[in-house]
Short mmCIF file of C-alpha atoms in Angstrom, two decimals:
data_model
loop_
_atom_site.label_atom_id
_atom_site.label_comp_id
_atom_site.label_asym_id
_atom_site.label_seq_id
_atom_site.Cartn_x
_atom_site.Cartn_y
_atom_site.Cartn_z
CA MET A 1236 0.33 -0.17 0.24
CA MET A 1237 1.15 2.90 -0.59
CA ASP A 1238 1.78 5.75 1.05
CA LEU A 1239 -0.40 9.19 0.34
CA ALA A 1240 1.01 11.21 2.09
CA SER A 1241 4.56 10.92 1.46
CA HIS A 1242 4.19 10.68 -1.84
CA ASP A 1243 5.92 11.49 -4.72
CA TRP A 1244 2.74 13.46 -6.74
CA ARG A 1245 4.70 16.29 -9.16
CA GLY A 1246 4.84 14.96 -12.82
CA MET A 1247 2.44 12.55 -12.43
CA ASN A 1248 -0.64 12.01 -14.50
CA LEU A 1249 -4.01 12.34 -13.13
CA ARG A 1250 -6.09 9.51 -14.52
CA PHE A 1251 -2.67 6.98 -12.63
CA MET A 1252 -3.26 9.36 -9.09
CA LYS A 1253 -6.95 8.55 -9.07
CA ARG A 1254 -6.04 5.11 -9.78
CA GLU A 1255 -3.40 4.45 -7.30
CA ILE A 1256 -5.76 6.76 -4.53
CA TYR A 1257 -8.49 4.76 -5.52
CA GLN A 1258 -6.92 1.13 -4.50
CA THR A 1259 -5.10 2.14 -1.45
CA LEU A 1260 -8.27 3.38 0.12
CA ASP A 1261 -10.16 0.14 -1.12
CA GLN A 1262 -7.51 -1.99 0.35
CA ALA A 1263 -7.61 -0.15 3.88
CA ILE A 1264 -11.74 -0.50 3.52
CA SER A 1265 -12.50 -3.08 1.80
CA PRO A 1266 -11.48 -6.02 4.46
CA ILE A 1267 -13.31 -3.86 7.55
CA MET A 1268 -16.61 -3.09 4.95
CA ALA A 1269 -16.33 -6.31 3.08
CA VAL A 1270 -15.65 -9.16 5.75
CA VAL A 1271 -19.14 -10.84 6.50
CA LYS A 1272 -21.93 -11.24 3.70
CA LEU A 1273 -25.33 -12.88 3.59
CA LEU A 1274 -26.88 -14.43 0.55
CA GLY A 1275 -31.14 -14.86 1.50
CA THR A 1276 -34.43 -13.70 0.97
CA TRP A 1277 -35.76 -11.33 2.88
CA LEU A 1278 -39.09 -14.08 3.54
CA SER A 1279 -36.97 -17.19 4.28
CA PRO A 1280 -36.79 -17.92 8.50
CA TYR A 1281 -33.52 -19.11 7.92
CA SER A 1282 -32.11 -16.53 6.44
CA CYS A 1283 -34.06 -14.43 9.56
CA LYS A 1284 -32.12 -16.84 12.34
CA VAL A 1285 -28.36 -15.30 10.63
CA ILE A 1286 -29.35 -11.79 10.95
CA TRP A 1287 -30.82 -12.46 13.96
CA ALA A 1288 -27.16 -13.43 14.99
CA LEU A 1289 -25.55 -11.30 13.62
CA LYS A 1290 -27.51 -8.72 15.12
CA LEU A 1291 -27.43 -9.70 18.00
CA LYS A 1292 -23.13 -10.60 18.69
CA GLY A 1293 -23.04 -6.47 16.71
CA ILE A 1294 -21.28 -8.03 13.35
CA PRO A 1295 -21.45 -6.03 10.41
CA TYR A 1296 -22.43 -7.29 6.89
CA GLU A 1297 -23.10 -7.05 3.98
CA TYR A 1298 -26.71 -8.64 3.18
CA ILE A 1299 -27.93 -9.44 -0.31
CA GLU A 1300 -31.37 -10.54 -0.89
CA GLU A 1301 -31.29 -13.35 -3.53
CA ASP A 1302 -34.03 -14.35 -6.40
CA LEU A 1303 -34.63 -18.34 -6.10
CA SER A 1304 -36.39 -18.96 -8.96
CA ASN A 1305 -33.05 -16.60 -10.83
CA LYS A 1306 -30.58 -17.63 -8.46
CA SER A 1307 -27.41 -15.59 -9.39
CA PRO A 1308 -23.74 -17.47 -10.00
CA MET A 1309 -22.40 -16.06 -7.28
CA LEU A 1310 -25.11 -18.38 -5.23
CA LEU A 1311 -24.89 -21.03 -7.52
CA GLN A 1312 -20.60 -21.10 -6.65
CA TYR A 1313 -20.89 -20.95 -3.27
CA ASN A 1314 -23.52 -23.93 -2.20
CA PRO A 1315 -23.08 -25.77 -5.43
CA VAL A 1316 -24.55 -28.81 -3.26
CA HIS A 1317 -28.38 -27.44 -2.42
CA LYS A 1318 -28.06 -24.82 -3.85
CA LYS A 1319 -30.05 -22.71 -1.07
CA ILE A 1320 -29.59 -19.44 1.40
CA PRO A 1321 -28.72 -18.50 3.48
CA VAL A 1322 -25.19 -18.99 2.80
CA LEU A 1323 -22.78 -16.92 5.07
CA VAL A 1324 -19.82 -15.76 3.12
CA HIS A 1325 -16.80 -14.20 5.64
CA ASP A 1326 -13.22 -13.04 4.15
CA GLY A 1327 -13.75 -15.13 0.99
CA LYS A 1328 -15.64 -18.41 2.17
CA PRO A 1329 -18.65 -19.67 1.93
CA ILE A 1330 -20.77 -21.39 4.83
CA CYS A 1331 -23.89 -23.34 4.35
CA GLU A 1332 -26.70 -24.58 6.64
CA SER A 1333 -28.14 -22.15 8.75
CA THR A 1334 -27.47 -24.12 12.21
CA VAL A 1335 -23.91 -24.85 10.46
CA ILE A 1336 -24.08 -20.99 10.04
CA LEU A 1337 -25.32 -19.89 13.67
CA ARG A 1338 -22.14 -23.20 15.33
CA TYR A 1339 -19.20 -20.31 13.46
CA ILE A 1340 -20.67 -17.19 14.29
CA GLU A 1341 -20.83 -18.52 18.06
CA GLU A 1342 -17.67 -20.05 17.68
CA THR A 1343 -16.04 -17.28 15.39
CA TRP A 1344 -17.57 -13.94 17.39
CA PRO A 1345 -17.82 -15.59 21.34
CA GLN A 1346 -19.88 -12.36 22.94
CA ASN A 1347 -22.76 -12.29 23.46
CA PRO A 1348 -22.75 -16.66 23.79
CA LEU A 1349 -26.37 -18.23 22.00
CA LEU A 1350 -25.18 -21.35 23.24
CA PRO A 1351 -24.79 -22.85 27.06
CA ILE A 1352 -21.12 -23.40 27.49
CA ASP A 1353 -21.80 -26.14 30.34
CA PRO A 1354 -21.37 -29.54 27.65
CA TYR A 1355 -24.01 -31.30 28.96
CA GLU A 1356 -26.14 -28.34 28.69
CA ARG A 1357 -25.13 -27.68 25.97
CA ALA A 1358 -25.51 -31.35 24.54
CA VAL A 1359 -29.20 -30.71 25.55
CA ALA A 1360 -29.29 -26.83 23.46
CA LEU A 1361 -28.48 -28.86 20.34
CA PHE A 1362 -30.86 -31.68 20.89
CA TRP A 1363 -33.29 -29.22 20.69
CA ILE A 1364 -31.74 -27.12 17.96
CA LYS A 1365 -32.21 -30.75 15.91
CA TYR A 1366 -34.97 -31.13 16.66
CA ALA A 1367 -36.00 -28.17 15.16
CA ASP A 1368 -34.71 -29.05 12.03
CA ASP A 1369 -35.67 -31.99 11.63
CA LYS A 1370 -39.50 -30.64 11.84
CA ASN A 1371 -39.20 -27.23 10.28
CA PRO A 1372 -40.10 -28.61 6.84
CA LEU A 1373 -42.91 -30.85 7.75
CA ILE A 1374 -44.46 -27.44 9.34
CA PRO A 1375 -45.32 -25.30 5.67
CA LYS A 1376 -46.93 -28.30 4.06
CA LEU A 1377 -49.53 -26.67 5.74
CA TYR A 1378 -49.92 -24.43 3.24
CA ARG A 1379 -48.85 -26.42 0.18
CA THR A 1380 -51.57 -28.81 0.98
CA THR A 1381 -55.23 -29.58 0.82
CA GLY A 1382 -58.18 -31.52 1.81
CA GLU A 1383 -56.48 -35.69 3.64
CA GLU A 1384 -53.06 -34.33 2.96
CA LEU A 1385 -53.86 -31.14 4.53
CA GLU A 1386 -55.58 -33.37 7.31
CA GLN A 1387 -51.85 -35.33 8.15
CA ALA A 1388 -49.67 -32.25 8.12
CA ALA A 1389 -51.94 -30.66 10.76
CA LYS A 1390 -52.18 -34.27 13.01
CA GLU A 1391 -48.15 -33.72 12.40
CA CYS A 1392 -47.63 -30.97 13.75
CA SER A 1393 -49.54 -30.61 16.00
CA GLU A 1394 -47.61 -33.79 17.63
CA ILE A 1395 -44.49 -31.77 16.86
CA LEU A 1396 -45.97 -28.72 19.03
CA GLY A 1397 -46.91 -31.02 21.33
CA THR A 1398 -43.93 -32.27 22.02
CA ILE A 1399 -41.51 -29.13 21.96
CA GLU A 1400 -44.68 -28.39 24.54
CA GLU A 1401 -44.26 -31.31 26.98
CA HIS A 1402 -40.68 -32.20 26.52
CA GLY A 1403 -38.61 -28.99 25.38
CA LEU A 1404 -40.36 -25.98 27.78
CA ILE A 1405 -39.26 -25.78 31.59
CA GLU A 1406 -42.12 -24.05 33.16
CA GLY A 1407 -41.11 -21.07 34.77
CA LYS A 1408 -38.15 -20.01 31.88
CA LYS A 1409 -39.50 -17.23 29.57
CA PHE A 1410 -37.53 -18.18 27.33
CA PHE A 1411 -35.54 -21.91 25.72
CA GLY A 1412 -32.10 -19.73 26.78
CA GLY A 1413 -33.33 -18.95 29.87
CA ASP A 1414 -33.26 -15.36 30.49
CA GLU A 1415 -32.35 -14.27 27.16
CA ILE A 1416 -32.81 -15.28 24.08
CA ASN A 1417 -30.43 -18.61 22.81
CA MET A 1418 -30.23 -20.38 19.54
CA VAL A 1419 -32.89 -22.90 20.63
CA ASP A 1420 -35.48 -20.02 20.41
CA ILE A 1421 -34.28 -18.89 17.45
CA ALA A 1422 -34.42 -22.22 15.64
CA PHE A 1423 -38.52 -22.73 17.01
CA CYS A 1424 -38.98 -19.05 14.97
CA ILE A 1425 -41.37 -20.94 12.36
CA VAL A 1426 -43.38 -21.93 15.44
CA ALA A 1427 -43.08 -18.31 16.50
CA HIS A 1428 -44.28 -16.44 13.50
CA TRP A 1429 -44.42 -18.39 9.66
CA LEU A 1430 -46.74 -21.21 11.63
CA GLY A 1431 -49.81 -18.56 11.78
CA VAL A 1432 -49.14 -17.21 8.01
CA PHE A 1433 -49.12 -20.78 6.84
CA GLU A 1434 -52.45 -21.43 9.21
CA GLU A 1435 -54.48 -18.15 7.79
CA VAL A 1436 -53.10 -19.27 3.79
CA ALA A 1437 -54.49 -22.44 4.31
CA GLY A 1438 -57.76 -22.16 6.60
CA ILE A 1439 -57.01 -24.00 9.31
CA LYS A 1440 -55.66 -23.85 13.29
CA VAL A 1441 -53.48 -25.42 14.70
CA PHE A 1442 -51.29 -23.60 17.43
CA GLU A 1443 -53.99 -23.63 19.78
CA PRO A 1444 -53.76 -20.92 22.67
CA HIS A 1445 -55.55 -23.17 24.47
CA LYS A 1446 -54.03 -26.73 23.95
CA PHE A 1447 -49.84 -25.35 23.86
CA PRO A 1448 -50.05 -22.51 26.72
CA LYS A 1449 -45.76 -22.66 27.36
CA LEU A 1450 -45.41 -22.59 23.35
CA ASN A 1451 -47.55 -19.78 23.38
CA SER A 1452 -46.28 -17.85 25.75
CA TRP A 1453 -43.17 -18.40 24.58
CA ALA A 1454 -43.71 -17.42 21.16
CA GLN A 1455 -45.51 -13.55 22.24
CA ASN A 1456 -42.23 -13.31 24.29
CA PHE A 1457 -39.96 -14.72 21.53
CA LYS A 1458 -41.45 -11.98 19.09
CA SER A 1459 -41.10 -9.33 21.26
CA VAL A 1460 -37.31 -9.29 21.90
CA PRO A 1461 -36.20 -6.30 19.65
CA VAL A 1462 -33.63 -8.00 17.74
CA ILE A 1463 -36.43 -10.21 16.50
CA LYS A 1464 -39.15 -7.59 16.43
CA GLU A 1465 -37.00 -4.93 14.47
CA ASN A 1466 -36.51 -8.31 12.05
CA LEU A 1467 -39.34 -9.69 10.96
CA PRO A 1468 -41.18 -10.19 8.01
CA ASP A 1469 -44.14 -8.35 7.60
CA ALA A 1470 -47.40 -11.46 8.44
CA ASP A 1471 -48.85 -9.69 5.67
CA LYS A 1472 -46.64 -9.93 3.17
CA ILE A 1473 -45.76 -13.53 3.31
CA PHE A 1474 -49.21 -14.64 3.65
CA ALA A 1475 -49.85 -12.24 0.02
CA VAL A 1476 -46.79 -14.14 -2.02
CA LEU A 1477 -47.88 -17.84 -0.48
CA LYS A 1478 -51.48 -17.75 -0.80
CA ARG A 1479 -50.09 -16.69 -4.61
CA ARG A 1480 -48.36 -19.83 -4.70
CA ARG A 1481 -50.62 -22.16 -2.76
CA GLU A 1482 -53.19 -21.25 -5.58
CA THR A 1483 -50.28 -22.07 -8.07
CA LEU A 1484 -49.72 -24.84 -6.73
CA LEU A 1485 -52.98 -26.10 -5.86
CA ALA A 1486 -54.23 -25.43 -9.38
CA PRO A 1487 -55.77 -28.47 -11.51
CA LYS A 1488 -53.42 -29.37 -13.49
CA SER A 1489 -54.45 -28.81 -17.64
CA ASN A 1490 -54.32 -32.97 -19.12
CA MET B 667 -14.50 -32.20 34.35
CA ALA B 668 -15.45 -35.62 33.73
CA SER B 669 -15.91 -37.59 36.20
CA GLY B 670 -18.39 -40.87 37.03
CA GLU B 671 -19.52 -43.44 34.83
CA VAL B 672 -20.22 -43.76 31.30
CA LYS B 673 -22.83 -45.97 29.69
CA VAL B 674 -23.47 -46.58 26.18
CA LEU B 675 -27.59 -47.40 25.31
CA GLY B 676 -27.06 -49.34 21.54
CA THR B 677 -26.98 -52.14 19.47
CA TRP B 678 -23.85 -53.91 18.19
CA ALA B 679 -25.32 -52.87 13.66
CA SER B 680 -26.37 -49.34 14.16
CA GLN B 681 -23.84 -47.00 12.54
CA PHE B 682 -25.02 -44.28 14.38
CA ALA B 683 -25.06 -45.75 18.15
CA MET B 684 -20.76 -46.90 16.43
CA ARG B 685 -19.95 -43.29 16.10
CA PRO B 686 -19.91 -42.32 20.27
CA ARG B 687 -18.19 -45.39 21.11
CA ILE B 688 -15.28 -44.77 17.91
CA ALA B 689 -15.38 -41.01 20.05
CA LEU B 690 -15.14 -42.99 23.71
CA ASN B 691 -12.21 -45.17 22.36
CA ILE B 692 -10.23 -42.11 20.64
CA LYS B 693 -10.23 -40.16 24.07
CA SER B 694 -9.60 -44.15 26.45
CA VAL B 695 -12.61 -43.87 28.06
CA ASP B 696 -13.79 -46.67 29.67
CA TYR B 697 -17.89 -47.51 29.21
CA GLU B 698 -20.31 -50.29 29.54
CA PHE B 699 -22.49 -51.26 26.59
CA ILE B 700 -25.94 -52.16 26.87
CA GLU B 701 -27.27 -53.67 23.89
CA GLU B 702 -30.44 -52.92 23.14
CA LYS B 703 -32.02 -56.20 22.36
CA ASN B 704 -35.02 -55.60 20.08
CA LEU B 705 -35.01 -52.71 18.72
CA LEU B 706 -37.27 -52.95 16.20
CA GLU B 707 -40.58 -54.45 17.86
CA GLU B 708 -39.88 -53.91 21.31
CA LYS B 709 -38.08 -51.22 23.17
CA SER B 710 -37.40 -51.39 26.26
CA GLN B 711 -38.10 -49.27 29.40
CA LEU B 712 -34.53 -48.05 29.49
CA LEU B 713 -35.11 -46.53 25.94
CA LEU B 714 -38.00 -45.30 25.82
CA GLN B 715 -37.62 -43.67 29.52
CA SER B 716 -34.19 -42.32 27.97
CA ASN B 717 -34.78 -40.85 24.36
CA PRO B 718 -39.05 -40.20 25.11
CA VAL B 719 -39.08 -37.87 22.31
CA HIS B 720 -37.46 -40.47 19.47
CA LYS B 721 -37.25 -43.70 20.88
CA LYS B 722 -33.77 -44.45 19.37
CA VAL B 723 -30.25 -45.26 19.80
CA PRO B 724 -27.85 -43.95 20.67
CA VAL B 725 -28.44 -42.88 23.85
CA LEU B 726 -25.45 -41.37 26.83
CA PHE B 727 -25.29 -42.25 29.91
CA HIS B 728 -22.30 -40.14 31.99
CA GLY B 729 -22.23 -40.02 36.20
CA ASP B 730 -25.62 -38.13 36.80
CA ASN B 731 -26.49 -36.28 34.44
CA LYS B 732 -29.61 -37.20 32.67
CA PRO B 733 -29.20 -38.56 29.59
CA ILE B 734 -28.49 -37.25 25.95
CA CYS B 735 -29.54 -37.92 22.94
CA GLU B 736 -28.43 -38.01 18.77
CA SER B 737 -25.32 -39.39 18.20
CA LEU B 738 -23.06 -36.62 16.70
CA ILE B 739 -24.77 -34.44 19.15
CA ILE B 740 -23.02 -37.14 21.50
CA VAL B 741 -19.91 -37.01 19.74
CA GLN B 742 -19.56 -33.54 20.38
CA TYR B 743 -20.01 -33.67 24.20
CA ILE B 744 -17.32 -36.70 24.87
CA ASP B 745 -14.83 -34.03 22.41
CA GLU B 746 -15.69 -30.44 25.66
CA THR B 747 -16.23 -33.21 28.49
CA TRP B 748 -12.88 -35.08 28.04
CA SER B 749 -11.27 -31.71 26.35
CA SER B 750 -7.38 -33.20 27.49
CA GLY B 751 -8.32 -36.19 25.12
CA PRO B 752 -7.20 -36.21 20.93
CA PRO B 753 -9.15 -34.11 20.08
CA ILE B 754 -12.06 -34.94 17.45
CA LEU B 755 -13.52 -32.45 16.10
CA PRO B 756 -10.94 -29.55 14.24
CA SER B 757 -9.59 -26.65 15.74
CA ASP B 758 -10.64 -23.75 13.58
CA PRO B 759 -14.21 -22.45 12.71
CA TYR B 760 -14.04 -22.75 9.07
CA ASP B 761 -12.89 -26.34 8.77
CA ARG B 762 -15.45 -27.09 12.24
CA ALA B 763 -17.91 -26.03 9.78
CA THR B 764 -17.37 -27.84 6.74
CA ALA B 765 -17.37 -30.83 8.73
CA ARG B 766 -20.73 -30.23 10.33
CA PHE B 767 -22.14 -28.84 6.42
CA TRP B 768 -21.03 -32.52 5.18
CA ALA B 769 -21.77 -34.47 8.31
CA ALA B 770 -25.53 -32.93 8.26
CA TYR B 771 -25.37 -33.37 4.00
CA LEU B 772 -24.18 -37.42 5.16
CA ASP B 773 -27.27 -37.96 7.96
CA ASP B 774 -30.12 -35.24 6.31
CA LYS B 775 -29.05 -36.33 2.32
CA TRP B 776 -27.58 -39.20 1.55
CA TYR B 777 -28.52 -41.64 4.48
CA PRO B 778 -32.11 -41.27 2.93
CA ALA B 779 -31.18 -42.39 0.13
CA VAL B 780 -29.44 -45.25 0.95
CA LYS B 781 -32.44 -46.38 3.21
CA SER B 782 -34.85 -46.04 -0.14
CA LEU B 783 -31.99 -47.96 -2.40
CA GLY B 784 -32.42 -50.81 0.27
CA ILE B 785 -36.04 -51.40 0.09
CA ALA B 786 -36.31 -49.77 -3.76
CA GLU B 787 -38.95 -52.18 -6.05
CA GLY B 788 -38.37 -52.54 -9.19
CA GLU B 789 -35.20 -51.32 -11.53
CA GLU B 790 -36.19 -47.93 -11.30
CA ALA B 791 -36.73 -46.76 -8.57
CA LYS B 792 -33.40 -48.55 -8.16
CA LYS B 793 -31.82 -47.13 -10.25
CA THR B 794 -33.09 -43.62 -8.81
CA ALA B 795 -32.17 -44.38 -5.22
CA MET B 796 -28.46 -45.28 -6.66
CA ALA B 797 -28.30 -42.36 -8.59
CA GLN B 798 -28.39 -40.50 -5.35
CA VAL B 799 -26.24 -42.80 -3.33
CA GLU B 800 -23.92 -42.32 -6.03
CA GLU B 801 -23.98 -38.91 -6.24
CA GLY B 802 -23.53 -38.35 -2.62
CA VAL B 803 -19.65 -40.66 -2.78
CA ALA B 804 -18.49 -38.67 -5.43
CA LEU B 805 -19.47 -35.65 -3.38
CA MET B 806 -17.48 -37.49 -0.20
CA GLU B 807 -14.41 -38.20 -2.26
CA GLU B 808 -14.20 -34.69 -3.19
CA ALA B 809 -14.31 -33.28 0.53
CA PHE B 810 -12.17 -35.52 1.08
CA GLY B 811 -9.53 -34.57 -0.93
CA LYS B 812 -10.41 -31.35 -0.02
CA CYS B 813 -10.86 -31.79 4.29
CA SER B 814 -7.72 -34.35 4.67
CA LYS B 815 -4.97 -31.42 3.04
CA GLY B 816 -2.92 -34.74 1.77
CA LYS B 817 -3.50 -36.48 4.90
CA GLY B 818 -5.02 -40.07 5.82
CA PHE B 819 -7.98 -38.96 7.33
CA PHE B 820 -10.84 -36.44 6.74
CA GLY B 821 -9.92 -34.70 9.74
CA GLY B 822 -5.70 -34.49 9.29
CA ASP B 823 -3.06 -36.95 10.58
CA GLU B 824 -6.08 -38.41 13.36
CA ILE B 825 -9.63 -39.44 13.11
CA GLY B 826 -12.07 -37.27 13.26
CA PHE B 827 -15.25 -35.80 13.47
CA LEU B 828 -16.62 -36.06 9.85
CA ASP B 829 -14.36 -39.91 9.73
CA ILE B 830 -17.30 -41.25 12.13
CA ALA B 831 -19.65 -40.31 11.09
CA PHE B 832 -19.25 -40.96 7.26
CA GLY B 833 -17.02 -44.03 8.22
CA SER B 834 -19.52 -45.77 11.27
CA PHE B 835 -21.58 -45.86 7.50
CA LEU B 836 -19.00 -48.27 6.05
CA GLY B 837 -20.22 -51.28 7.10
CA TRP B 838 -24.07 -51.05 5.64
CA LEU B 839 -22.44 -49.26 2.69
CA ARG B 840 -20.29 -52.84 1.47
CA VAL B 841 -23.99 -54.54 2.23
CA VAL B 842 -25.27 -52.45 -0.37
CA GLU B 843 -22.77 -52.93 -2.80
CA LYS B 844 -23.12 -56.26 -1.70
CA PHE B 845 -27.05 -55.95 -2.48
CA ASN B 846 -26.88 -54.34 -5.80
CA GLY B 847 -23.47 -56.36 -7.54
CA ALA B 848 -22.23 -52.53 -6.93
CA LYS B 849 -19.09 -51.34 -6.67
CA LEU B 850 -19.80 -47.49 -4.32
CA ILE B 851 -16.45 -47.02 -2.85
CA ASP B 852 -13.75 -48.29 -4.79
CA GLU B 853 -10.00 -48.01 -6.25
CA ALA B 854 -10.89 -47.04 -9.47
CA LYS B 855 -13.54 -44.40 -8.57
CA THR B 856 -13.13 -42.85 -5.23
CA PRO B 857 -8.88 -43.91 -5.09
CA GLY B 858 -9.34 -41.28 -1.86
CA LEU B 859 -11.88 -42.70 0.10
CA ALA B 860 -10.60 -46.75 -0.70
CA ASP B 861 -7.33 -45.57 1.42
CA TRP B 862 -9.20 -44.26 3.76
CA ALA B 863 -11.69 -46.47 4.20
CA GLU B 864 -9.51 -49.56 4.99
CA ARG B 865 -7.47 -46.98 7.04
CA PHE B 866 -10.43 -45.77 9.17
CA CYS B 867 -12.09 -49.66 9.37
CA SER B 868 -8.41 -51.11 10.70
CA HIS B 869 -7.79 -48.21 13.42
CA ALA B 870 -7.84 -49.18 17.09
CA ALA B 871 -10.65 -47.45 17.97
CA VAL B 872 -13.26 -48.62 15.14
CA LYS B 873 -11.58 -52.00 14.71
CA ASP B 874 -13.92 -53.40 17.49
CA VAL B 875 -16.64 -51.63 17.20
CA MET B 876 -17.03 -52.52 13.25
CA PRO B 877 -19.46 -54.79 12.64
CA ASP B 878 -18.49 -58.02 10.67
CA ALA B 879 -19.11 -57.60 6.80
CA ASP B 880 -21.48 -60.95 6.71
CA LYS B 881 -23.05 -60.84 10.07
CA LEU B 882 -24.20 -57.16 8.94
CA ALA B 883 -26.13 -58.43 5.85
CA GLU B 884 -27.38 -61.32 7.65
CA PHE B 885 -29.38 -59.00 9.56
CA ALA B 886 -29.29 -56.81 6.75
CA MET B 887 -32.07 -59.26 5.17
CA ILE B 888 -33.97 -59.50 8.19
CA VAL B 889 -34.59 -55.67 8.67
CA VAL B 890 -35.49 -55.27 5.16
CA ALA B 891 -38.25 -58.14 5.26
CA LYS B 892 -39.54 -56.89 8.97
CA ILE B 893 -39.55 -53.05 7.35
CA LYS B 894 -41.78 -54.94 4.66
CA GLY B 895 -44.21 -56.98 6.28
CA LEU B 896 -44.47 -54.68 8.81
CA GLY B 897 -45.22 -52.06 6.70
CA LEU B 898 -42.64 -49.91 8.55
CA ALA B 899 -41.09 -46.24 7.04
CA ALA B 900 -38.11 -46.24 6.07
CA GLN B 901 -37.63 -43.75 8.89
CA SER B 902 -38.13 -46.31 11.30
CA LEU B 903 -34.59 -48.03 10.61
#
């Protein structure tokens, strides 16, 4: 990097000067500005999980909105195996799969920890994060199905909520993380916010507050946390998109 | 630190139950292996009580702690608890992310394809499932090249997290090869993995817990028949 202050500018042509200055500034600024990038979509819960983790830890990042109907070359290059968002890029190296990303963030920026330190407590937290990861793909079936399939999806969803209510939540604890949210709370975000939209789109009610009181309490608390509240995609906007998707999916196929 | 008795509840044939056993062997931790006798048809009280959510093996019992479930979570717990022993997870966060990414791919995408191949009926179904299984193996060959950095294991000089995650499938992979007359890991197609597989299976921490291939093949026939007979979903495996 050239030392701008002591450089001899006399006799140097203007274009060359400008180029040298910009390159020097770019080298100084890039490491600070573009170190963390996130490829995501505004309505994806998986994308939101990463945003929340970055914000809770105060990590600046550049956000890039992907159009999944027209995937960018960058996305395909960074995630050739799954071709999905979110992808976190740190110092040019991509990390894929939201839970893998969150654990990477946790280990790279340990401030404001999102996992317990004690190995046993951590194992319990990871168990519930895995449970959420395994069951999350089943919940959107609510808005994608109808008739018998929808009934089956609703039954599965109810069982999932029941398991969390019975085994996952501890009476008196505000969050899975205790007094503050942690990675487990984040993992169950679909239950807290997106599930309500799926129910509206499908015209079916599964998450009844009186059936799952602890879970209901938790969901209200979770959505009131400032970082979550300020970075939650608008339910009406999600509704509009998913309603259209449902109509397309369930439209009678032409022969 | 790490005090108290250690027990692993599992079955001799379960690739998932093998994982914590390998991890404990790496750390030279003594443990009692409790065999779940009739996993498919009649689960024991111990299993139902210690893993009420999934009712699956393995389960780890350590001292007074409540049971820990999910094989790879148990492996990570073992790594953190007996931290003075040889490390299982890589030390660099990016390498850890890579190992976790592939372990998740194996359990969530690849292994379900292996299971479908096991119970597939008809040529078309078998072909589709086989293609998915082969694609996964090709990806792992590439991953091995990148992760091992010229050394003998995914973890480098020593067995690590991804070696355990993938290596535990080798017994069943050989059964799939046998039943389908196919070669999935061999010197020609996957030279890196072929050498690695031999190294892994003969490793001191692995050889006593890797089931005998013929015994496993015999057992596989019984399992497949039961699954089809009982009309169970492949998820129960």
